[in-house]
């Protein structure tokens, strides 16, 4: 059952992506990419990654789509017809894809408990999380405690991206002066 | 947006629950799925929804730019200083065991504080980015 | 040739990633390029989460009476990568908005020809 759901949702993702490649209305493209994210989140639930699914649903289908729509409002909604015939990109992509599929034959089979990736440090975390931190969610424990340095770095990246957006578009020269008084919106 | 009655009523009903859910995800992240990253985004999504329906200006009355910018830096500061606290108390950087006399409780407290810092930064950055996009005008 | 069973996820991931790559290199519209990058990124997420799945396992939230859990480490990596991804996407979109202000267009060809004629 799980496998069947997995197969169907992944196939739907592929169909969505084909739609995104061919559609030139950017609004539709952005909505499809939101759907794509939501489908990815569903795949994550099927594959036991509930924390990740949570994040992907909130970020990919929510915030990210809103930001894209905001950008569309500030720029343009229709993509221009491509000027060149896309033969060269297609060849590049086909060769890369073929190489990757060739490489996939050496990968551990899906769901293999004996795979190297599942035998290295993961059992240590699963065994010791309760003893060391006393919290049941292993993902949170690894994120905040065992690999706290990583997460600190990620938070600093988000911080930097936020500062970057403020510098590019924000009213940073205005600084922290209170915004001009405005009349109450029609709420 | 004063014509969309359904949108406005439903938004008013939904926003408190979205924010409450964000807080639940933040503080229950140790026991169930959740944590600072998700909670920050969900919390921000609540305000983004409000700002989209009622206008950015009314959302910014609750959360002015200054507070959000303090939040962006404050979250990172909370995270880094919890790490430093471990260092001062005689352990490695970002080791939370000495925060309490029982190592396990110290870890739990440390994780709680770290997630709080992550949530603050993520929520502030997401809201700031949205507000910046929404208020930007070509001069 | 080995058996193909258990490679389905990886192949779909490859198809998704290649579609994203194609959009990025073949299309000139900057917003479409960013959508392509997002597609590529999400396909990598699916790849990592596929690694972590253990047959018969459950979500890595410890519970009495359950012995088999999926691998939590890729979950952690991808969890943070998603949020960092949206933060960098926002930065990219901010750049697009600025480019549109300077050039009046977000099509790569038009921007290039404007640069040439200067």
Coordinates of C-alpha atoms in Angstrom, one line a residue, chain C:
Chain C
X1 CA 22.2 -5.4 -15.3
X2 CA 21.1 -5.7 -11.7
X3 CA 17.4 -5.9 -10.8
X4 CA 15.5 -2.7 -11.3
X5 CA 13.3 -3.1 -8.3
X6 CA 13.8 -0.4 -5.7
X7 CA 15.2 2.1 -8.1
X8 CA 11.9 3.7 -9.1
X9 CA 12.3 6.6 -6.6
X10 CA 15.8 7.5 -7.8
X11 CA 14.7 7.5 -11.5
X12 CA 11.8 9.8 -10.8
X13 CA 14.1 12.0 -8.9
X14 CA 16.5 12.1 -11.9
X15 CA 13.6 13.0 -14.2
X16 CA 12.5 15.8 -11.9
X17 CA 16.1 17.1 -11.5
X18 CA 16.7 17.0 -15.2
X19 CA 13.4 18.9 -15.9
X20 CA 14.6 21.5 -13.4
X21 CA 18.0 21.7 -15.0
X22 CA 16.4 22.1 -18.4
X23 CA 14.3 25.0 -17.3
X24 CA 17.3 26.7 -15.8
X25 CA 19.5 26.5 -18.9
X26 CA 16.9 26.6 -21.7
X27 CA 14.5 29.3 -20.5
X28 CA 15.4 33.0 -20.5
X29 CA 12.8 34.3 -18.0
X30 CA 14.4 34.8 -14.7
X31 CA 11.4 33.9 -12.6
X32 CA 11.0 30.7 -14.6
X33 CA 14.7 30.0 -13.9
X34 CA 14.1 30.3 -10.2
X35 CA 11.1 28.0 -10.4
X36 CA 13.4 25.5 -12.2
X37 CA 15.9 25.8 -9.4
X38 CA 13.2 25.1 -6.8
X39 CA 12.2 22.0 -8.7
X40 CA 15.7 20.8 -8.8
X41 CA 16.1 21.5 -5.1
X42 CA 12.9 19.7 -4.2
X43 CA 14.0 16.7 -6.2
X44 CA 17.2 16.5 -4.2
X45 CA 15.1 16.6 -1.0
X46 CA 13.1 13.6 -2.3
X47 CA 16.3 11.8 -3.0
X48 CA 17.6 12.3 0.5
X49 CA 14.4 11.2 2.1
X50 CA 14.3 8.1 -0.1
X51 CA 17.7 7.2 1.3
X52 CA 16.4 7.4 4.8
X53 CA 13.4 5.2 4.4
X54 CA 13.7 1.8 6.1
X55 CA 11.1 -0.9 5.0
X56 CA 8.7 -1.5 7.9
X57 CA 10.1 1.4 9.8
X58 CA 8.2 4.4 11.2
X59 CA 8.8 8.1 11.8
X60 CA 11.8 8.6 14.1
X61 CA 9.8 9.7 17.2
X62 CA 10.7 7.2 19.9
X63 CA 7.8 5.2 21.3
X64 CA 7.6 2.1 23.4
X65 CA 7.1 -1.1 21.5
X66 CA 8.5 0.1 18.2
X67 CA 11.9 -1.1 17.1
X68 CA 12.4 -0.1 13.5
X69 CA 12.7 3.6 12.7
X70 CA 13.6 5.4 9.5
X71 CA 17.0 7.1 9.5
X72 CA 16.7 10.5 11.2
X73 CA 19.9 12.1 9.9
X74 CA 18.7 12.9 6.3
X75 CA 15.6 14.4 7.8
X76 CA 17.6 16.8 9.8
X77 CA 19.7 17.8 6.8
X78 CA 16.7 18.4 4.6
X79 CA 14.6 20.1 7.2
X80 CA 17.2 22.9 7.5
X81 CA 17.9 22.9 3.7
X82 CA 14.2 23.6 2.9
X83 CA 14.1 26.7 5.1
X84 CA 17.5 27.9 3.8
X85 CA 16.2 27.2 0.3
X86 CA 13.3 29.5 0.7
X87 CA 15.5 32.2 2.2
X88 CA 17.8 32.1 -0.8
X89 CA 14.9 32.0 -3.2
X90 CA 13.6 35.2 -1.6
X91 CA 17.1 36.8 -2.1
X92 CA 17.0 35.7 -5.8
X93 CA 13.5 37.2 -6.2
X94 CA 14.7 40.4 -4.7
X95 CA 17.5 40.5 -7.3
X96 CA 14.9 39.8 -10.0
X97 CA 12.8 42.8 -8.9
X98 CA 15.9 45.0 -8.9
X99 CA 16.9 43.8 -12.4
X100 CA 13.5 44.6 -13.6
X101 CA 13.8 48.1 -12.2
X102 CA 17.2 48.7 -13.9
X103 CA 16.5 47.0 -17.3
X104 CA 12.7 47.1 -17.5
X105 CA 12.6 43.4 -18.4
X106 CA 13.4 40.0 -16.8
X107 CA 14.2 38.2 -20.1
X108 CA 17.8 37.2 -20.3
X109 CA 18.1 37.9 -24.0
X110 CA 16.8 41.5 -23.7
X111 CA 19.1 42.2 -20.8
X112 CA 22.0 40.8 -22.8
X113 CA 21.2 42.9 -25.8
X114 CA 20.9 46.0 -23.7
X115 CA 24.3 45.4 -22.2
X116 CA 25.7 44.9 -25.7
X117 CA 24.3 48.1 -27.0
X118 CA 25.8 50.2 -24.2

